[in-house]
Amino acid sequence: MTKDIQTYHIPVLLKPAVDGLDIRPEGTYVDTTLGGGGHTREILSRLGPQGRLLGFDQDEDAERNIPDDPRFTFVRSNFRFLHNFLRYHGISQIDGLLADLGVSSHHFDDSERGFSFRFDGALDMRMNKRAGQTAADIVNTYSEERLANVFYLYGELKNSRKLAAALVKARAAAPINTIGAFLDIVKPFFGREREKKEMARVFQALRIEVNQEMEALKEMLYAATDALRPGGRLAVITYHSLEDRMVKNLIKTGNVEGKMEKDFFGNTQTPFRAVNNKVIVPDDDETARNPRSRSAKLRIAEKL
Ligand SMILES: C[S@@+](CC[C@H](N)C(=O)[O-])C[C@H]1O[C@@H](n2cnc3c(N)ncnc32)[C@H](O)[C@@H]1O
């Protein structure tokens, strides 16, 4: 399936995120989430001939959006390995890092990837098609309690226990391997009027677990903290509250849990200065043009 870049993914908060990096033309930058390449192209447009940009994506489909530009290096890997790849490419410090988290529109629009309840197909949801557990593996093997926790924590679903119990009961009769089979079990739990919203939360929860998104984000944020030079910028776009809390905590306290550590004088120790105290969200114009941008939140910080 070939798609042009615009339909692959419409970039969210493009200008404020790249403005937030405060780009030095000769600097070294990382875009941890290449996707359709929207932010990457904008960063490249602001770099001079000596500038450098490393772009990560763990999904091989993103490779079709690699810009033909000698200043750009693509890393097909999970961004949790940021530290190792910076070292591999001989980069000891970076001037800025952008993360535009989650999945791209391409993931939702490709019926074969299992991210959307609009299509039937394999219950997969892996961003990296070559590794890790699929959503079907999780639904068919996790204990009832662990499944309930996934729905509760990552989907904020009130009936997470009932959902988990129904899945465990159903899988005893036959494994749940397709989106259709999964929907037959979970749909009856949601009223017609809220069905789409609730299903989106169920799918989001499974996707976060499949891709170990919280763990990857935590590791990447710590590696980024180490790699940024003093004065370097971190810009992160999140799409749900748990991710945003981790980023907010990191900026405020230097750790994702938000544990305040004070120095001898009682001052909170953090390696960052928040550039925007109030989170940046898309304006009405952007959400009208691109409804998928509605939940986006941007935080920018400067390394001290
Ligand atoms: C929201 S899209 C990024 C869109 C991009 N900024 C643009 O303008 O087109 C997120 C992308 O990051 C990738 N991704 C998500 N988590 C990742 C991770 N832990 N490591 C590497 N890539 C990841 C996804 O495969 C997806 O292509």
GROMACS .gro file of C-alpha atoms and ligand atoms in nm:
model
  331
    1MET     CA    1   0.000   0.000   0.000
    2THR     CA    2   0.160   0.330  -0.102
    3LYS     CA    3   0.038   0.657   0.035
    4ASP     CA    4   0.159   1.011  -0.003
    5ILE     CA    5   0.311   1.181   0.297
    6GLN     CA    6   0.010   1.405   0.368
    7THR     CA    7  -0.224   1.106   0.405
    8TYR     CA    8   0.039   0.911   0.599
    9HIS     CA    9   0.012   1.162   0.882
   10ILE     CA   10  -0.074   1.530   0.927
   11PRO     CA   11   0.184   1.679   1.167
   12VAL     CA   12   0.044   1.812   1.496
   13LEU     CA   13   0.159   2.138   1.660
   14LEU     CA   14   0.424   2.160   1.388
   15LYS     CA   15   0.532   2.521   1.427
   16PRO     CA   16   0.517   2.557   1.808
   17ALA     CA   17   0.705   2.230   1.859
   18VAL     CA   18   0.987   2.315   1.616
   19ASP     CA   19   0.996   2.679   1.735
   20GLY     CA   20   1.038   2.537   2.085
   21LEU     CA   21   1.363   2.367   1.981
   22ASP     CA   22   1.510   2.712   1.917
   23ILE     CA   23   1.721   2.563   1.639
   24ARG     CA   24   2.087   2.655   1.594
   25PRO     CA   25   2.166   2.608   1.225
   26GLU     CA   26   2.487   2.417   1.296
   27GLY     CA   27   2.336   2.208   1.580
   28THR     CA   28   2.272   1.836   1.623
   29TYR     CA   29   1.908   1.738   1.674
   30VAL     CA   30   1.703   1.422   1.723
   31ASP     CA   31   1.349   1.357   1.605
   32THR     CA   32   1.262   1.041   1.800
   33THR     CA   33   0.938   0.985   1.604
   34LEU     CA   34   0.985   1.029   1.228
   35GLY     CA   35   0.636   0.900   1.127
   36GLY     CA   36   0.531   1.087   0.813
   37GLY     CA   37   0.834   1.314   0.852
   38GLY     CA   38   0.646   1.643   0.902
   39HIS     CA   39   0.849   1.764   1.199
   40THR     CA   40   1.168   1.624   1.052
   41ARG     CA   41   1.128   1.826   0.731
   42GLU     CA   42   1.055   2.141   0.930
   43ILE     CA   43   1.369   2.090   1.144
   44LEU     CA   44   1.579   2.031   0.831
   45SER     CA   45   1.443   2.351   0.676
   46ARG     CA   46   1.587   2.545   0.971
   47LEU     CA   47   1.927   2.372   0.981
   48GLY     CA   48   2.229   2.501   0.791
   49PRO     CA   49   2.466   2.285   0.584
   50GLN     CA   50   2.661   2.184   0.898
   51GLY     CA   51   2.350   2.085   1.096
   52ARG     CA   52   2.266   1.726   1.169
   53LEU     CA   53   1.942   1.540   1.240
   54LEU     CA   54   1.899   1.183   1.363
   55GLY     CA   55   1.547   1.043   1.312
   56PHE     CA   56   1.410   0.736   1.489
   57ASP     CA   57   1.111   0.520   1.410
   58GLN     CA   58   1.053   0.162   1.512
   59ASP     CA   59   0.803   0.104   1.232
   60GLU     CA   60   0.954   0.000   0.901
   61ASP     CA   61   0.663   0.168   0.715
   62ALA     CA   62   0.806   0.508   0.823
   63GLU     CA   63   1.113   0.435   0.609
   64ARG     CA   64   0.920   0.553   0.304
   65ASN     CA   65   0.924   0.904   0.456
   66ILE     CA   66   1.301   0.928   0.504
   67PRO     CA   67   1.406   1.261   0.354
   68ASP     CA   68   1.668   1.255   0.083
   69ASP     CA   69   1.907   1.483   0.270
   70PRO     CA   70   2.272   1.423   0.365
   71ARG     CA   71   2.220   1.595   0.701
   72PHE     CA   72   1.965   1.328   0.802
   73THR     CA   73   2.038   0.982   0.946
   74PHE     CA   74   1.758   0.732   1.000
   75VAL     CA   75   1.760   0.489   1.292
   76ARG     CA   76   1.504   0.210   1.263
   77SER     CA   77   1.476   0.136   1.630
   78ASN     CA   78   1.279   0.197   1.941
   79PHE     CA   79   1.375   0.537   2.082
   80ARG     CA   80   1.433   0.373   2.421
   81PHE     CA   81   1.779   0.287   2.281
   82LEU     CA   82   1.859   0.655   2.222
   83HIS     CA   83   2.173   0.644   2.436
   84ASN     CA   84   2.324   0.350   2.244
   85PHE     CA   85   2.251   0.497   1.902
   86LEU     CA   86   2.392   0.839   1.989
   87ARG     CA   87   2.711   0.666   2.096
   88TYR     CA   88   2.711   0.448   1.783
   89HIS     CA   89   2.688   0.761   1.566
   90GLY     CA   90   2.963   0.936   1.762
   91ILE     CA   91   2.733   1.200   1.913
   92SER     CA   92   2.820   1.300   2.270
   93GLN     CA   93   2.582   1.595   2.308
   94ILE     CA   94   2.269   1.714   2.134
   95ASP     CA   95   2.118   2.060   2.096
   96GLY     CA   96   1.757   1.948   2.096
   97LEU     CA   97   1.521   1.653   2.088
   98LEU     CA   98   1.164   1.625   1.969
   99ALA     CA   99   0.918   1.346   2.052
  100ASP     CA  100   0.570   1.331   1.898
  101LEU     CA  101   0.442   1.026   2.079
  102GLY     CA  102   0.204   0.743   2.001
  103VAL     CA  103   0.099   0.615   1.662
  104SER     CA  104   0.050   0.792   1.330
  105SER     CA  105  -0.268   0.817   1.124
  106HIS     CA  106  -0.112   0.560   0.895
  107HIS     CA  107  -0.135   0.305   1.176
  108PHE     CA  108  -0.508   0.368   1.219
  109ASP     CA  109  -0.573   0.370   0.845
  110ASP     CA  110  -0.390   0.049   0.759
  111SER     CA  111  -0.641  -0.231   0.812
  112GLU     CA  112  -0.366  -0.491   0.840
  113ARG     CA  113  -0.201  -0.344   1.150
  114GLY     CA  114  -0.484  -0.408   1.395
  115PHE     CA  115  -0.488  -0.059   1.554
  116SER     CA  116  -0.842   0.037   1.457
  117PHE     CA  117  -1.183  -0.100   1.546
  118ARG     CA  118  -1.310   0.024   1.209
  119PHE     CA  119  -1.163  -0.284   1.040
  120ASP     CA  120  -1.156  -0.655   1.107
  121GLY     CA  121  -0.821  -0.834   1.090
  122ALA     CA  122  -0.550  -0.970   1.317
  123LEU     CA  123  -0.546  -0.830   1.671
  124ASP     CA  124  -0.186  -0.711   1.641
  125MET     CA  125  -0.109  -0.342   1.727
  126ARG     CA  126   0.270  -0.373   1.722
  127MET     CA  127   0.448  -0.063   1.589
  128ASN     CA  128   0.748  -0.283   1.524
  129LYS     CA  129   0.607  -0.570   1.320
  130ARG     CA  130   0.920  -0.778   1.377
  131ALA     CA  131   0.922  -0.805   1.756
  132GLY     CA  132   0.727  -0.831   2.074
  133GLN     CA  133   0.387  -0.957   2.184
  134THR     CA  134   0.077  -0.883   1.979
  135ALA     CA  135  -0.248  -0.760   2.132
  136ALA     CA  136  -0.384  -1.113   2.076
  137ASP     CA  137  -0.094  -1.260   2.279
  138ILE     CA  138  -0.182  -1.026   2.565
  139VAL     CA  139  -0.557  -1.083   2.553
  140ASN     CA  140  -0.509  -1.462   2.540
  141THR     CA  141  -0.235  -1.501   2.804
  142TYR     CA  142  -0.249  -1.226   3.068
  143SER     CA  143  -0.416  -1.308   3.400
  144GLU     CA  144  -0.757  -1.150   3.460
  145GLU     CA  145  -0.608  -0.907   3.712
  146ARG     CA  146  -0.327  -0.799   3.483
  147LEU     CA  147  -0.571  -0.742   3.195
  148ALA     CA  148  -0.798  -0.536   3.421
  149ASN     CA  149  -0.499  -0.325   3.526
  150VAL     CA  150  -0.409  -0.254   3.163
  151PHE     CA  151  -0.764  -0.132   3.086
  152TYR     CA  152  -0.783   0.068   3.407
  153LEU     CA  153  -0.438   0.228   3.396
  154TYR     CA  154  -0.399   0.298   3.026
  155GLY     CA  155  -0.763   0.335   2.921
  156GLU     CA  156  -0.904   0.482   3.243
  157LEU     CA  157  -1.201   0.248   3.194
  158LYS     CA  158  -1.438   0.215   3.487
  159ASN     CA  159  -1.557  -0.133   3.392
  160SER     CA  160  -1.205  -0.270   3.343
  161ARG     CA  161  -1.267  -0.564   3.578
  162LYS     CA  162  -1.583  -0.673   3.398
  163LEU     CA  163  -1.409  -0.644   3.061
  164ALA     CA  164  -1.118  -0.856   3.179
  165ALA     CA  165  -1.351  -1.121   3.326
  166ALA     CA  166  -1.548  -1.144   3.000
  167LEU     CA  167  -1.230  -1.184   2.794
  168VAL     CA  168  -1.095  -1.457   3.022
  169LYS     CA  169  -1.426  -1.643   3.005
  170ALA     CA  170  -1.448  -1.616   2.626
  171ARG     CA  171  -1.090  -1.724   2.559
  172ALA     CA  172  -1.147  -2.045   2.754
  173ALA     CA  173  -1.386  -2.144   2.473
  174ALA     CA  174  -1.174  -2.017   2.179
  175PRO     CA  175  -0.865  -1.794   2.144
  176ILE     CA  176  -0.939  -1.430   2.058
  177ASN     CA  177  -0.725  -1.361   1.754
  178THR     CA  178  -0.917  -1.109   1.546
  179ILE     CA  179  -1.055  -0.760   1.601
  180GLY     CA  180  -1.400  -0.894   1.514
  181ALA     CA  181  -1.386  -1.163   1.784
  182PHE     CA  182  -1.252  -0.909   2.036
  183LEU     CA  183  -1.528  -0.659   1.954
  184ASP     CA  184  -1.801  -0.923   1.994
  185ILE     CA  185  -1.686  -0.967   2.355
  186VAL     CA  186  -1.623  -0.607   2.463
  187LYS     CA  187  -1.889  -0.413   2.269
  188PRO     CA  188  -2.185  -0.519   2.486
  189PHE     CA  189  -2.022  -0.335   2.779
  190PHE     CA  190  -2.067   0.004   2.619
  191GLY     CA  191  -2.383   0.203   2.552
  192ARG     CA  192  -2.448   0.307   2.192
  193GLU     CA  193  -2.391   0.678   2.247
  194ARG     CA  194  -2.046   0.643   2.408
  195GLU     CA  195  -1.942   0.331   2.222
  196LYS     CA  196  -1.683   0.491   1.991
  197LYS     CA  197  -1.514   0.687   2.270
  198GLU     CA  198  -1.496   0.387   2.501
  199MET     CA  199  -1.372   0.154   2.227
  200ALA     CA  200  -1.099   0.405   2.147
  201ARG     CA  201  -0.991   0.383   2.512
  202VAL     CA  202  -0.992   0.002   2.510
  203PHE     CA  203  -0.776   0.001   2.197
  204GLN     CA  204  -0.547   0.271   2.335
  205ALA     CA  205  -0.492   0.069   2.653
  206LEU     CA  206  -0.399  -0.246   2.463
  207ARG     CA  207  -0.174  -0.053   2.224
  208ILE     CA  208   0.019   0.107   2.512
  209GLU     CA  209   0.075  -0.233   2.671
  210VAL     CA  210   0.168  -0.405   2.342
  211ASN     CA  211   0.431  -0.143   2.264
  212GLN     CA  212   0.546  -0.092   2.624
  213GLU     CA  213   0.501   0.279   2.559
  214MET     CA  214   0.537   0.405   2.916
  215GLU     CA  215   0.862   0.216   2.975
  216ALA     CA  216   1.008   0.330   2.642
  217LEU     CA  217   0.915   0.692   2.713
  218LYS     CA  218   1.075   0.683   3.057
  219GLU     CA  219   1.402   0.541   2.924
  220MET     CA  220   1.412   0.787   2.636
  221LEU     CA  221   1.343   1.087   2.861
  222TYR     CA  222   1.632   0.994   3.092
  223ALA     CA  223   1.868   0.935   2.798
  224ALA     CA  224   1.761   1.270   2.651
  225THR     CA  225   1.827   1.442   2.983
  226ASP     CA  226   2.182   1.307   2.981
  227ALA     CA  227   2.247   1.387   2.616
  228LEU     CA  228   2.120   1.746   2.600
  229ARG     CA  229   2.384   2.017   2.630
  230PRO     CA  230   2.321   2.301   2.875
  231GLY     CA  231   2.082   2.535   2.693
  232GLY     CA  232   1.959   2.247   2.473
  233ARG     CA  233   1.585   2.201   2.424
  234LEU     CA  234   1.340   1.916   2.481
  235ALA     CA  235   1.000   1.933   2.306
  236VAL     CA  236   0.747   1.657   2.370
  237ILE     CA  237   0.396   1.618   2.228
  238THR     CA  238   0.181   1.375   2.427
  239TYR     CA  239  -0.169   1.238   2.364
  240HIS     CA  240  -0.284   1.108   2.700
  241SER     CA  241  -0.257   1.213   3.060
  242LEU     CA  242  -0.012   0.947   3.183
  243GLU     CA  243   0.245   1.047   2.920
  244ASP     CA  244   0.193   1.414   2.990
  245ARG     CA  245   0.235   1.359   3.364
  246MET     CA  246   0.569   1.185   3.307
  247VAL     CA  247   0.699   1.472   3.094
  248LYS     CA  248   0.567   1.736   3.333
  249ASN     CA  249   0.726   1.557   3.630
  250LEU     CA  250   1.060   1.519   3.454
  251ILE     CA  251   1.076   1.891   3.382
  252LYS     CA  252   0.971   1.988   3.733
  253THR     CA  253   1.171   1.737   3.937
  254GLY     CA  254   1.419   1.560   3.710
  255ASN     CA  255   1.237   1.227   3.748
  256VAL     CA  256   0.921   1.090   3.588
  257GLU     CA  257   0.759   1.003   3.921
  258GLY     CA  258   0.769   1.366   4.033
  259LYS     CA  259   0.969   1.297   4.352
  260MET     CA  260   1.092   1.633   4.479
  261GLU     CA  261   1.457   1.620   4.570
  262LYS     CA  262   1.585   1.925   4.755
  263ASP     CA  263   1.940   2.044   4.791
  264PHE     CA  264   2.103   2.164   5.116
  265PHE     CA  265   1.927   2.500   5.083
  266GLY     CA  266   1.584   2.350   5.025
  267ASN     CA  267   1.572   2.424   4.650
  268THR     CA  268   1.419   2.160   4.424
  269GLN     CA  269   1.683   2.004   4.205
  270THR     CA  270   1.585   1.966   3.843
  271PRO     CA  271   1.803   1.967   3.531
  272PHE     CA  272   1.539   2.166   3.338
  273ARG     CA  273   1.376   2.506   3.313
  274ALA     CA  274   1.021   2.491   3.176
  275VAL     CA  275   0.999   2.714   2.870
  276ASN     CA  276   0.618   2.708   2.876
  277ASN     CA  277   0.455   2.685   3.218
  278LYS     CA  278   0.113   2.637   3.065
  279VAL     CA  279   0.089   2.338   2.838
  280ILE     CA  280   0.055   2.426   2.464
  281VAL     CA  281  -0.247   2.278   2.284
  282PRO     CA  282  -0.365   2.304   1.921
  283ASP     CA  283  -0.589   2.602   1.839
  284ASP     CA  284  -0.944   2.566   1.706
  285ASP     CA  285  -0.823   2.599   1.352
  286GLU     CA  286  -0.586   2.302   1.388
  287THR     CA  287  -0.839   2.078   1.564
  288ALA     CA  288  -1.096   2.158   1.292
  289ARG     CA  289  -0.847   2.070   1.018
  290ASN     CA  290  -0.711   1.766   1.201
  291PRO     CA  291  -0.944   1.613   1.462
  292ARG     CA  292  -0.668   1.371   1.569
  293SER     CA  293  -0.478   1.667   1.715
  294ARG     CA  294  -0.750   1.727   1.976
  295SER     CA  295  -0.578   1.549   2.267
  296ALA     CA  296  -0.227   1.682   2.192
  297LYS     CA  297  -0.024   1.863   2.457
  298LEU     CA  298   0.318   2.016   2.403
  299ARG     CA  299   0.577   2.082   2.671
  300ILE     CA  300   0.911   2.249   2.607
  301ALA     CA  301   1.204   2.261   2.846
  302GLU     CA  302   1.559   2.393   2.844
  303LYS     CA  303   1.844   2.194   2.995
  304LEU     CA  304   2.019   2.389   3.270
  305LIG     C1  305   0.261   1.062   1.604
  305LIG     S1  306   0.367   0.979   1.494
  305LIG     C2  307   0.488   1.100   1.454
  305LIG     C3  308   0.446   1.187   1.341
  305LIG     C4  309   0.553   1.281   1.291
  305LIG     N1  310   0.594   1.377   1.389
  305LIG     C5  311   0.507   1.352   1.165
  305LIG     O1  312   0.506   1.473   1.163
  305LIG     O2  313   0.469   1.283   1.071
  305LIG     C6  314   0.460   0.873   1.597
  305LIG     C7  315   0.562   0.788   1.525
  305LIG     O3  316   0.657   0.744   1.620
  305LIG     C8  317   0.679   0.607   1.611
  305LIG     N2  318   0.706   0.562   1.747
  305LIG     C9  319   0.621   0.561   1.852
  305LIG     N3  320   0.682   0.513   1.962
  305LIG    C10  321   0.810   0.486   1.925
  305LIG    C11  322   0.923   0.434   1.994
  305LIG     N4  323   0.916   0.397   2.122
  305LIG     N5  324   1.038   0.420   1.926
  305LIG    C12  325   1.046   0.454   1.795
  305LIG     N6  326   0.942   0.501   1.724
  305LIG    C13  327   0.825   0.517   1.788
  305LIG    C14  328   0.554   0.549   1.550
  305LIG     O4  329   0.585   0.432   1.475
  305LIG    C15  330   0.503   0.663   1.461
  305LIG     O5  331   0.550   0.650   1.329
   0.00000   0.00000   0.00000
